[in-house]
mmCIF file of N, CA and C in Angstrom:
data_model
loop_
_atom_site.group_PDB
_atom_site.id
_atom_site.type_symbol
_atom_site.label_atom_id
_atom_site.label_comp_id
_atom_site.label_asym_id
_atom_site.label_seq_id
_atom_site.Cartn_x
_atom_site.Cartn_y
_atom_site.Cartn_z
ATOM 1 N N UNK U 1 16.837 -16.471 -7.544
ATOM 2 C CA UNK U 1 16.142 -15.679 -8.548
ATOM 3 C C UNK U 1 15.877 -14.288 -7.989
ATOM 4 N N UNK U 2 16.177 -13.287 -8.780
ATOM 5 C CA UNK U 2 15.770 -11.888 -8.300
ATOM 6 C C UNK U 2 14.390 -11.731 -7.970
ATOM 7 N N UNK U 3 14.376 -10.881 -7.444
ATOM 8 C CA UNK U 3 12.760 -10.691 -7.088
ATOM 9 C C UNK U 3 12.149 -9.899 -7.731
ATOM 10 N N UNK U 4 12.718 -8.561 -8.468
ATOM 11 C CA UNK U 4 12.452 -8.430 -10.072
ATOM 12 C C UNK U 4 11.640 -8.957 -11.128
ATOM 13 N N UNK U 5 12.215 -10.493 -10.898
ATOM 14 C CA UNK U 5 11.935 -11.215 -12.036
ATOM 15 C C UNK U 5 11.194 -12.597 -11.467
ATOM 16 N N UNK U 6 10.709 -12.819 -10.269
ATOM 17 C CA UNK U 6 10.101 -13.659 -9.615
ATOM 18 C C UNK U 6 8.875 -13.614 -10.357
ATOM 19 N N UNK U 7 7.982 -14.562 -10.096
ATOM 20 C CA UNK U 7 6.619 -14.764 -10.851
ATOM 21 C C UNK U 7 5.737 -14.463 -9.397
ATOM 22 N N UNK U 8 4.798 -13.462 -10.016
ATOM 23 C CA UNK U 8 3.674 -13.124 -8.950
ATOM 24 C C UNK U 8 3.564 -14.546 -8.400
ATOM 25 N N UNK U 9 2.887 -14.771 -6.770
ATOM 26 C CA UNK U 9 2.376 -15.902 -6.641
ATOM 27 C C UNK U 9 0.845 -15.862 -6.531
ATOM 28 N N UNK U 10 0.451 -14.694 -7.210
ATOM 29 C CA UNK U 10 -0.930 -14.284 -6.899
ATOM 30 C C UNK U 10 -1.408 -14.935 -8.467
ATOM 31 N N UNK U 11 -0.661 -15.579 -9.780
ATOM 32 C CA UNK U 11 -1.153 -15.942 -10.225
ATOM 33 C C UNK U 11 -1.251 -15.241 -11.618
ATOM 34 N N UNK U 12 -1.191 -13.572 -11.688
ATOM 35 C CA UNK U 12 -1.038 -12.754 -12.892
ATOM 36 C C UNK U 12 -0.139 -12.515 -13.181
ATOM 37 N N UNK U 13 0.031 -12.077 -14.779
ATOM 38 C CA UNK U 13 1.059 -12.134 -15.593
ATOM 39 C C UNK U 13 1.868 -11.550 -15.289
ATOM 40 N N UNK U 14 2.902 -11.205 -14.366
ATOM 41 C CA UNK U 14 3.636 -9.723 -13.933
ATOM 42 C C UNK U 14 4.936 -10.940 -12.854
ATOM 43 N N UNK U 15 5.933 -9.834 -12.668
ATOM 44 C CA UNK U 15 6.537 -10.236 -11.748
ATOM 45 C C UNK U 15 5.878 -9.694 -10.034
ATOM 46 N N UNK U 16 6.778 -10.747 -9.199
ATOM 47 C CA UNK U 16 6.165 -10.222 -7.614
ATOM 48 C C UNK U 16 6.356 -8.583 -7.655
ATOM 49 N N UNK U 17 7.573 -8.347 -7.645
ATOM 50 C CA UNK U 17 8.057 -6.756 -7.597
ATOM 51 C C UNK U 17 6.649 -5.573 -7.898
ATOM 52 N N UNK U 18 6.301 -6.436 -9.229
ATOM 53 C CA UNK U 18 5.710 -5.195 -9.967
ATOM 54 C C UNK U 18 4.420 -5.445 -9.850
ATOM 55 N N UNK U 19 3.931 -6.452 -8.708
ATOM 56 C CA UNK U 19 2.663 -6.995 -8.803
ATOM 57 C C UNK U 19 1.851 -6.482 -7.102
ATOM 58 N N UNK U 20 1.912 -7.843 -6.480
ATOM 59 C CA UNK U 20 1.860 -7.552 -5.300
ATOM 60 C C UNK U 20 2.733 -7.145 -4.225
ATOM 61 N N UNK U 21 3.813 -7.182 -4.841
ATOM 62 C CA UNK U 21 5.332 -7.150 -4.436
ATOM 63 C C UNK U 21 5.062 -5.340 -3.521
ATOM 64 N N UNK U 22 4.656 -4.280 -5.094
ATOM 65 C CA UNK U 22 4.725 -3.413 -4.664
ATOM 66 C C UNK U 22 3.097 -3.198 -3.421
ATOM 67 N N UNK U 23 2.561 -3.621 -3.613
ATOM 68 C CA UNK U 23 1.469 -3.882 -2.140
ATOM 69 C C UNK U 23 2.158 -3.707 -1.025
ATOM 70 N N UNK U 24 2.685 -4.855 -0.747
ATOM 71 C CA UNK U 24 3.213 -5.146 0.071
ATOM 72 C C UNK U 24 4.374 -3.961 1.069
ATOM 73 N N UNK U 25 4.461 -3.240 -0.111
ATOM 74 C CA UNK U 25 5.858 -2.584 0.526
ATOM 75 C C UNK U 25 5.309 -1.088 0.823
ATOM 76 N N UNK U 26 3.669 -1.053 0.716
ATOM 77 C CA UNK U 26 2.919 0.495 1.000
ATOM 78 C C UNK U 26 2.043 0.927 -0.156
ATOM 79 N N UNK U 27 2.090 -0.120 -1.235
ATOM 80 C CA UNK U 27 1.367 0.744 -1.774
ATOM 81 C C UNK U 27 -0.263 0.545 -1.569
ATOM 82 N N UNK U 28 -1.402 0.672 -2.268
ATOM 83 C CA UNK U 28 -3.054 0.840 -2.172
ATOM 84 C C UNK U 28 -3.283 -0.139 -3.162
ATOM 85 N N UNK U 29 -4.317 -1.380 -2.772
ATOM 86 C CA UNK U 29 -5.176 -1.837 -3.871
ATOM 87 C C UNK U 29 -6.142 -1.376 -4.265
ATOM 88 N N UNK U 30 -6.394 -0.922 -5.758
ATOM 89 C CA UNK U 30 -7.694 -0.637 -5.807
ATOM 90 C C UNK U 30 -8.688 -1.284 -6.658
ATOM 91 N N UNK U 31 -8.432 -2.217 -6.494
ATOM 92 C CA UNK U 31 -10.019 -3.147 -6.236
ATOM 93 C C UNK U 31 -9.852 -4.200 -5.235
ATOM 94 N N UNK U 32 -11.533 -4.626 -4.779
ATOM 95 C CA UNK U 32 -11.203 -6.077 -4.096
ATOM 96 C C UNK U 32 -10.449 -7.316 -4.301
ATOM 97 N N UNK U 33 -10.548 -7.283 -5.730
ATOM 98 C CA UNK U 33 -9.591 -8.718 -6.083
ATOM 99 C C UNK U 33 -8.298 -8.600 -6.158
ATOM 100 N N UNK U 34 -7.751 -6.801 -6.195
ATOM 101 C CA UNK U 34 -6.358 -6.737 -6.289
ATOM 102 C C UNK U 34 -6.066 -6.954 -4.703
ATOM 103 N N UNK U 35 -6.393 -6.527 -3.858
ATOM 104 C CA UNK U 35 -6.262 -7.033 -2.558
ATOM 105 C C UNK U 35 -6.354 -8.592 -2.017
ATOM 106 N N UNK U 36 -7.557 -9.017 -2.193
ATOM 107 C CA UNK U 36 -7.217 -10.304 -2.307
ATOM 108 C C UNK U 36 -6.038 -11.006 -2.608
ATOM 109 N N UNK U 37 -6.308 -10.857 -3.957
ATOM 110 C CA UNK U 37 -4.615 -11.547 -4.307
ATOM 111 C C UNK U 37 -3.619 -11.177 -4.186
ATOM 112 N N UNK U 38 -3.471 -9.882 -3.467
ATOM 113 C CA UNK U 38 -2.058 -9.717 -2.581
ATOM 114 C C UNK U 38 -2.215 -10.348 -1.327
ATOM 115 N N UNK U 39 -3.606 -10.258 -0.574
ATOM 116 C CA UNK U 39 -3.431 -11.091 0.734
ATOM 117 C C UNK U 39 -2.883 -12.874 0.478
ATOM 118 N N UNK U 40 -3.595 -13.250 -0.489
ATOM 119 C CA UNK U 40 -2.965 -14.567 -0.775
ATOM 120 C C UNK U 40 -1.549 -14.579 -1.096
ATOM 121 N N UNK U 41 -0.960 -13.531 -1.819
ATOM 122 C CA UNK U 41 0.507 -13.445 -2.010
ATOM 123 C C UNK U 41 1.124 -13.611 -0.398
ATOM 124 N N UNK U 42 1.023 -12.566 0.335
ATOM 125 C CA UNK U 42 1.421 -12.142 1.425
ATOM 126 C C UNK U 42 1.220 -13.457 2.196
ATOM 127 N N UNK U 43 0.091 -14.459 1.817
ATOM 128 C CA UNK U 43 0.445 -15.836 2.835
ATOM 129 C C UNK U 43 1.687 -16.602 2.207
ATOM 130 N N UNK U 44 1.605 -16.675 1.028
ATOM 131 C CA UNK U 44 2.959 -17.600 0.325
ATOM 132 C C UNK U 44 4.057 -16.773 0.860
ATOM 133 N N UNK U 45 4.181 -15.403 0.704
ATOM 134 C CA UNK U 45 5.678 -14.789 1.101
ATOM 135 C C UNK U 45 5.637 -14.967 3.030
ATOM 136 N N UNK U 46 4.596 -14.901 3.664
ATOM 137 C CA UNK U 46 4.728 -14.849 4.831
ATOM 138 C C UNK U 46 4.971 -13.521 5.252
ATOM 139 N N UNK U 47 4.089 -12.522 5.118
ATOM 140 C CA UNK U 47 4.141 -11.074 5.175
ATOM 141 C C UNK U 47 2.722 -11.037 6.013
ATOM 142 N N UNK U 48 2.922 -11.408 7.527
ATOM 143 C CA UNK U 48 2.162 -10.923 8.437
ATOM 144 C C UNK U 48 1.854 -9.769 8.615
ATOM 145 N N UNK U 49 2.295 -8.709 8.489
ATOM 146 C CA UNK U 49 2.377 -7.256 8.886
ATOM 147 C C UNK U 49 1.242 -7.013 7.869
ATOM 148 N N UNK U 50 1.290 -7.316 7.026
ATOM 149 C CA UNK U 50 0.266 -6.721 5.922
ATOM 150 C C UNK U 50 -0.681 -7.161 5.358
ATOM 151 N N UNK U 51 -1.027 -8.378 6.343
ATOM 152 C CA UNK U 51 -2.439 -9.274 6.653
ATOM 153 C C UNK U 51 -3.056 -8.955 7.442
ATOM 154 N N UNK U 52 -2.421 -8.181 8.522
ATOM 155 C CA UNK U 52 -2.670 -7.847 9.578
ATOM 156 C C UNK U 52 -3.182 -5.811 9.192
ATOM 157 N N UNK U 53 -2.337 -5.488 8.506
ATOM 158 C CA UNK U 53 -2.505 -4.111 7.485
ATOM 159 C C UNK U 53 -4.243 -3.913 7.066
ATOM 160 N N UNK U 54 -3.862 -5.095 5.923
ATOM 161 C CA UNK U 54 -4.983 -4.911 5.105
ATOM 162 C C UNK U 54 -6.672 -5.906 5.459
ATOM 163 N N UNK U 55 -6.566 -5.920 6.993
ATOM 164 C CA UNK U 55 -7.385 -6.325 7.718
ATOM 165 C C UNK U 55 -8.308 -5.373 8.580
ATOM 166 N N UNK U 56 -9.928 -5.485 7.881
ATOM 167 C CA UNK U 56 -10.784 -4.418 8.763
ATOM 168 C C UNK U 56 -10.464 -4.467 10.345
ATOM 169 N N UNK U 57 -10.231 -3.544 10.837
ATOM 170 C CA UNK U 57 -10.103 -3.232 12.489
ATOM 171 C C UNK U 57 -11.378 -4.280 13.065
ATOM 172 N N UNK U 58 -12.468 -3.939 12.466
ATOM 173 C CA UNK U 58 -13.390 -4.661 13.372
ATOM 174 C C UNK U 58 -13.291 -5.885 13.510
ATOM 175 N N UNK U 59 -12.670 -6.717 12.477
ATOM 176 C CA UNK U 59 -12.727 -8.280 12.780
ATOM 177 C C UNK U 59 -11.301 -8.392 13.201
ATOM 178 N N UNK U 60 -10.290 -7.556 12.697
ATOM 179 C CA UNK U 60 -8.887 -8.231 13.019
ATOM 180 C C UNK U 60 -7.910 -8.499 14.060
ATOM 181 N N UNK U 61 -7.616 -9.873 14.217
ATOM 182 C CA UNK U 61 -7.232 -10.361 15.683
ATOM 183 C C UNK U 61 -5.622 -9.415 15.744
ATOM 184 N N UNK U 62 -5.426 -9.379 17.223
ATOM 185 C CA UNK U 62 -4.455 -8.981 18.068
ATOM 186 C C UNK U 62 -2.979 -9.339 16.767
ATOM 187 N N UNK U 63 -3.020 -10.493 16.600
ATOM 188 C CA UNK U 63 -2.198 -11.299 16.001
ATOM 189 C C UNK U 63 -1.994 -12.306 15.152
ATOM 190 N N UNK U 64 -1.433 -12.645 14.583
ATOM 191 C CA UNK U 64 -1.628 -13.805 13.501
ATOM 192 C C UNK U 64 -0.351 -14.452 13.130
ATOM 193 N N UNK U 65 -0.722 -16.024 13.670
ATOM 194 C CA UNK U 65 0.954 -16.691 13.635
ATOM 195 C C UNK U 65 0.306 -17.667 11.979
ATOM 196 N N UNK U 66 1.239 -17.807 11.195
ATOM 197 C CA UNK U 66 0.671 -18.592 9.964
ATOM 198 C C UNK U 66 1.526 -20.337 10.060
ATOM 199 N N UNK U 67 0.720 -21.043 9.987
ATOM 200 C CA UNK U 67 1.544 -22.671 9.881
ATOM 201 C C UNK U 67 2.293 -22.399 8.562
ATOM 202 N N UNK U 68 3.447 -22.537 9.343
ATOM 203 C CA UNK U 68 4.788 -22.534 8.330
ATOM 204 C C UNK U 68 5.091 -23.784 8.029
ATOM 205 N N UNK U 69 4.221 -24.844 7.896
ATOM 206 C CA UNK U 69 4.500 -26.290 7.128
ATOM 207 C C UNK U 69 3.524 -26.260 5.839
ATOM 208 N N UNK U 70 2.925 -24.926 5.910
ATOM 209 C CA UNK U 70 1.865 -25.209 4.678
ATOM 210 C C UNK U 70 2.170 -24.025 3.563
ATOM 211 N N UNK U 71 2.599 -24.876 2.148
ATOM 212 C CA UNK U 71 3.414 -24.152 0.831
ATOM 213 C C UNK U 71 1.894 -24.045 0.198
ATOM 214 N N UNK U 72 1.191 -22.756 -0.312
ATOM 215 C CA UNK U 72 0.577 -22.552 -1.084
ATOM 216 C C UNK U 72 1.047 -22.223 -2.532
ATOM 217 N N UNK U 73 -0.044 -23.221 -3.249
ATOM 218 C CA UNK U 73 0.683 -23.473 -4.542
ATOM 219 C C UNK U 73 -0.090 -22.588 -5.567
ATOM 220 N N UNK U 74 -1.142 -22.252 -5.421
ATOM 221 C CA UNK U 74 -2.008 -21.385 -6.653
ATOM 222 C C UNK U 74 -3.050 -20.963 -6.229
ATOM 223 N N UNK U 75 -3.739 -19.746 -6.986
ATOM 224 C CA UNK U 75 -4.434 -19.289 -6.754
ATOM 225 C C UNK U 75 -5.268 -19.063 -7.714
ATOM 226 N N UNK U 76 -6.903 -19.434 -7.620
ATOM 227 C CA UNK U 76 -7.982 -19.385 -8.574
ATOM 228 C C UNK U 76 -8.972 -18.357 -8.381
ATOM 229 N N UNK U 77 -9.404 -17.235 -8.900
ATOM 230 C CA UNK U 77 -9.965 -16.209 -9.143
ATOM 231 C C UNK U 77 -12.259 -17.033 -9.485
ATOM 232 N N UNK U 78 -12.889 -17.668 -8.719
ATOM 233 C CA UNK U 78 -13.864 -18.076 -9.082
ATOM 234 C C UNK U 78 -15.048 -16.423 -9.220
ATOM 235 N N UNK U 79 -14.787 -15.939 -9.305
ATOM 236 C CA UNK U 79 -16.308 -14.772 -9.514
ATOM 237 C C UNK U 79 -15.986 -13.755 -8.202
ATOM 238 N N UNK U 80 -16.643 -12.378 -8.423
ATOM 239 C CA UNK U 80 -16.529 -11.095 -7.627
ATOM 240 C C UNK U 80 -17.684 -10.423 -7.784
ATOM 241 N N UNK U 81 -18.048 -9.755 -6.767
ATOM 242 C CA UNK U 81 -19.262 -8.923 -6.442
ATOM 243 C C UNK U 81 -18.880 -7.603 -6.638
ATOM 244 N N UNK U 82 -19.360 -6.488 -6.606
ATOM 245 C CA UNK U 82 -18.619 -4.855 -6.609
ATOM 246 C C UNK U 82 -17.167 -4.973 -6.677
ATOM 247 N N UNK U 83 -16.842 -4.039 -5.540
ATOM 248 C CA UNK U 83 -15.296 -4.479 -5.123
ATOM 249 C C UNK U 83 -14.551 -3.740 -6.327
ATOM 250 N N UNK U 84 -14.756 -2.537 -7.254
ATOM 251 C CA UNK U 84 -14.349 -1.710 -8.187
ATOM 252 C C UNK U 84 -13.642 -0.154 -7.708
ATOM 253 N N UNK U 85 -12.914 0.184 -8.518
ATOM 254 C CA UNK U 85 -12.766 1.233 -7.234
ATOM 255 C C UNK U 85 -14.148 2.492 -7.533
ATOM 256 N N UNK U 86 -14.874 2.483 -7.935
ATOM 257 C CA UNK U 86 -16.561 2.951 -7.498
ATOM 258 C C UNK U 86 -17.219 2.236 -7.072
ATOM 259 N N UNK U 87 -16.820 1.109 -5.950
ATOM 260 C CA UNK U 87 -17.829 0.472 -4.859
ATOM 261 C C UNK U 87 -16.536 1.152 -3.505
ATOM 262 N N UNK U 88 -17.533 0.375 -2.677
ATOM 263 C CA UNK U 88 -17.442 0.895 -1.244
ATOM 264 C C UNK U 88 -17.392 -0.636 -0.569
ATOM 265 N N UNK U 89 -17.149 -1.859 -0.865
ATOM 266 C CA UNK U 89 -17.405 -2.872 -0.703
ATOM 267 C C UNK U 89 -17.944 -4.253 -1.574
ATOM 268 N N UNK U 90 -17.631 -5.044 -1.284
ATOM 269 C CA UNK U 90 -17.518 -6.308 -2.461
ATOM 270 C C UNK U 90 -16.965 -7.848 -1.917
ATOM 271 N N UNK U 91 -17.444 -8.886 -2.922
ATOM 272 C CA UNK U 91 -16.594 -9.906 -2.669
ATOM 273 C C UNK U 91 -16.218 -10.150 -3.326
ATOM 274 N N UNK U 92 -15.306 -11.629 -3.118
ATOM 275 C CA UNK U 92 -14.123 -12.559 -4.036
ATOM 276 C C UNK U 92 -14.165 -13.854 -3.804
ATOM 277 N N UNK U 93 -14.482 -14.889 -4.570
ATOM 278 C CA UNK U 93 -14.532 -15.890 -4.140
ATOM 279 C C UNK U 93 -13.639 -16.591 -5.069
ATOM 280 N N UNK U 94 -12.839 -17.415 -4.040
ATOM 281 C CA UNK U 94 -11.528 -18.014 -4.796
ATOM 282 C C UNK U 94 -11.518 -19.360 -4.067
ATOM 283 N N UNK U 95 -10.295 -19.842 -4.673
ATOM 284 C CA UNK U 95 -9.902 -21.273 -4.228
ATOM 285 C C UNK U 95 -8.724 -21.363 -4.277
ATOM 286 N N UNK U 96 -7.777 -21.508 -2.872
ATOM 287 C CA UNK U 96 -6.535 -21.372 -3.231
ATOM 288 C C UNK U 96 -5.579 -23.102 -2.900
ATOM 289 N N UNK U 97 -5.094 -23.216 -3.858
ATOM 290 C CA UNK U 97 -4.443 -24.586 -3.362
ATOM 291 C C UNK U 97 -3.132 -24.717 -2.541
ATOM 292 N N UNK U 98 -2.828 -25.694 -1.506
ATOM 293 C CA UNK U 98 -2.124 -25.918 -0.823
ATOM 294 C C UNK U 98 -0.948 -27.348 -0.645
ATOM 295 N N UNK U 99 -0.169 -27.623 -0.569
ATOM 296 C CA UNK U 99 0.529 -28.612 0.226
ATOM 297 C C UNK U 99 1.124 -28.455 1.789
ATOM 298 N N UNK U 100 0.487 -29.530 2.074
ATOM 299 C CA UNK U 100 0.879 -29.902 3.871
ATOM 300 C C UNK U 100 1.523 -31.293 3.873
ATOM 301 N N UNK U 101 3.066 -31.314 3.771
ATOM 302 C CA UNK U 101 3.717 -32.766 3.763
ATOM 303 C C UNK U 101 3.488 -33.250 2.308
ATOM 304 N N UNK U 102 2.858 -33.986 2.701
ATOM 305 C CA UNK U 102 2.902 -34.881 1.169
ATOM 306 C C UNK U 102 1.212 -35.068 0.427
ATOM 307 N N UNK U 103 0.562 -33.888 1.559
ATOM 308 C CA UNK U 103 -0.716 -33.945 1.168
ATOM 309 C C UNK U 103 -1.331 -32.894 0.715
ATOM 310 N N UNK U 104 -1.798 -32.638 -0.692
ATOM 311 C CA UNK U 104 -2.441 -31.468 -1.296
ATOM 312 C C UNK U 104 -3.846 -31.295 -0.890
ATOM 313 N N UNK U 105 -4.425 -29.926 -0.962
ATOM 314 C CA UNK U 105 -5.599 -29.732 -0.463
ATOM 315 C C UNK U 105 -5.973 -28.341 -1.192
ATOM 316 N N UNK U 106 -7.188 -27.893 -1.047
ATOM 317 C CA UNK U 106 -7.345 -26.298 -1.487
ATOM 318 C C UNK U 106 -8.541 -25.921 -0.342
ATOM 319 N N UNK U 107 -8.770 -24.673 -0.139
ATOM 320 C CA UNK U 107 -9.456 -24.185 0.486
ATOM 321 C C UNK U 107 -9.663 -23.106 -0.585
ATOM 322 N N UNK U 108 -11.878 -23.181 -0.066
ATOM 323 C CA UNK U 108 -12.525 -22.626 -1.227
ATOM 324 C C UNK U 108 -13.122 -21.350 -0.302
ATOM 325 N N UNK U 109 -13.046 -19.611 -0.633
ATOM 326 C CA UNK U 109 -14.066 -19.311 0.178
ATOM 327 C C UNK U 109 -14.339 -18.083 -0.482
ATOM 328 N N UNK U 110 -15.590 -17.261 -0.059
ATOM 329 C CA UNK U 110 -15.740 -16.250 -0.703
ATOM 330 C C UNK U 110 -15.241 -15.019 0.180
ATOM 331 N N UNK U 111 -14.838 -14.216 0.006
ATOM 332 C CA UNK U 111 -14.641 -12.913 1.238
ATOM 333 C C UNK U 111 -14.650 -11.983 1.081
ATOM 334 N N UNK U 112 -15.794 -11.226 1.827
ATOM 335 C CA UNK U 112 -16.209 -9.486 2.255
ATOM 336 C C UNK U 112 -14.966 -8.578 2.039
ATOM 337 N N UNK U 113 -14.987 -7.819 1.282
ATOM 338 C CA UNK U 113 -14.454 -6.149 1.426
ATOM 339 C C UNK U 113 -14.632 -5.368 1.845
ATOM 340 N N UNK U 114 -14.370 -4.319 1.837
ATOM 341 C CA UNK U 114 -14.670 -3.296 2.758
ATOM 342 C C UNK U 114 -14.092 -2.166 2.427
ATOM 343 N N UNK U 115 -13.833 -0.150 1.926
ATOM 344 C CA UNK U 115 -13.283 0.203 2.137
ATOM 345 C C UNK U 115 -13.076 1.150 3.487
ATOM 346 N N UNK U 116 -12.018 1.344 4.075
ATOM 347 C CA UNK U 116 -12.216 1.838 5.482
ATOM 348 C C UNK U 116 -10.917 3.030 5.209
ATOM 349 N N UNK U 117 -11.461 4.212 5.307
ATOM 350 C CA UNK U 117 -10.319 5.644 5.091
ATOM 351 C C UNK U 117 -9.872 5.439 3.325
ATOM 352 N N UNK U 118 -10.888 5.006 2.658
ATOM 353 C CA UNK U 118 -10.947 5.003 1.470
ATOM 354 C C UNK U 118 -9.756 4.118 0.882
ATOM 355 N N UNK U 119 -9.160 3.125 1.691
ATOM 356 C CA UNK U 119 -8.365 1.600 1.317
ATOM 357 C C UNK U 119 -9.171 0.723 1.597
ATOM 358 N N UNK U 120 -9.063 -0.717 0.627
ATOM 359 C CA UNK U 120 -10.176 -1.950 0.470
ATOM 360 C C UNK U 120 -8.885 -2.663 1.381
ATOM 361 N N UNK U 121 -9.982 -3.392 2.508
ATOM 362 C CA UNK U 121 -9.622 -4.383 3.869
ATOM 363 C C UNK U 121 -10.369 -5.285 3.817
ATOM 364 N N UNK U 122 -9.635 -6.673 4.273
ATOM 365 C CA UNK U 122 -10.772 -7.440 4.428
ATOM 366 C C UNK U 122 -11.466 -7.845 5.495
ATOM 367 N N UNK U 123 -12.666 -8.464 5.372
ATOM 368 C CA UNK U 123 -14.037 -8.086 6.396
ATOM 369 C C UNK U 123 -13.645 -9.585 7.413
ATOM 370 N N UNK U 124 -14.221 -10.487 6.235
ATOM 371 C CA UNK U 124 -14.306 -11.935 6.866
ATOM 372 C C UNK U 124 -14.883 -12.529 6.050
ATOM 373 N N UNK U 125 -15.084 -13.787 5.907
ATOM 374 C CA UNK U 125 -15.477 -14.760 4.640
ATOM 375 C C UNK U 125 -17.523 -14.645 4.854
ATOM 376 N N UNK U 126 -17.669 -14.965 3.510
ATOM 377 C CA UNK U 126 -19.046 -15.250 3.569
ATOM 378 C C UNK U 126 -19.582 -16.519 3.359
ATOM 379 N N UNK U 127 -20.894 -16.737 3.588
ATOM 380 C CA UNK U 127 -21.454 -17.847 2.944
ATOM 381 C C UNK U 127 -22.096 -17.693 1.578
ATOM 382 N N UNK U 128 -22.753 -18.767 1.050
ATOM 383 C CA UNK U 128 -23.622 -18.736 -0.080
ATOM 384 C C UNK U 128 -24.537 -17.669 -0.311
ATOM 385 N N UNK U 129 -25.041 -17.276 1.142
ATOM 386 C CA UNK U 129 -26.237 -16.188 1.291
ATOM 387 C C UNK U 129 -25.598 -14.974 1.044
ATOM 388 N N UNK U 130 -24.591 -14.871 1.329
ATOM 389 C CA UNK U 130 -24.005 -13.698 1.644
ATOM 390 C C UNK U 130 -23.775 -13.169 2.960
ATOM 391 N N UNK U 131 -24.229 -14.004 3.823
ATOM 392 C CA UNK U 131 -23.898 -13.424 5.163
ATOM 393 C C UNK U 131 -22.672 -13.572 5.498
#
């Protein structure tokens, strides 16, 4: 299938190309949730470089190897804090589902924004409190 005409895996109505596709290849999110759901894209495509990109300096490790036995299957949009492009910071709390072998799972979390040189990065996950 072209990639043109691929289906976002972030979940919105658009193709990858024209979605997160173009993220990926340099362009700016501007909001938190459009970032988000390119970082979740970027785990299904396996686009380290730009996890690693769109990762605040202060928390982001040296490196990042991703388990390549685990197919993420969808992505759920649960509620957002600021994170507009007139905030300066925000969250996203989602739930994204997974298969590992023959076993499905999702991981639920909320996560900090940030903008840093006026691009939204992400911070690190929060809790309930917000910390």
């Amino acid at each position: 299938m072209a990639i043109r005409t691929t289906p976002c895996p972030c979940g919105l109505d658009a193709s990858y190309a024209d979605c997160c596709g173009r993220l990926h290849q340099g362009g700016t999110a501007t909001t938190a949730e459009q970032l988000m759901r390119s970082r979740y894209s970027a785990f299904v495509v396996g686009d380290t470089a730009y996890l690693l990109r769109t990762w605040s300096a202060a928390t982001r490790p040296a490196e990042l190897q991703l388990d390549e036995d685990i197919r993420w299957t969808g992505l759920e949009i649960l509620g957002s804090t600021g994170g507009s492009p007139f905030h300066t910071e925000g969250t996203v709390e989602f739930r994204a589902s997974y298969r590992l072998g023959s076993r499905t799972g999702n991981q639920q979390e909320n996560s900090r924004f940030v903008r840093e040189d006026g691009a939204w990065v992400y911070v690190t996950s929060v809790d309930a409190t917000g910390r």
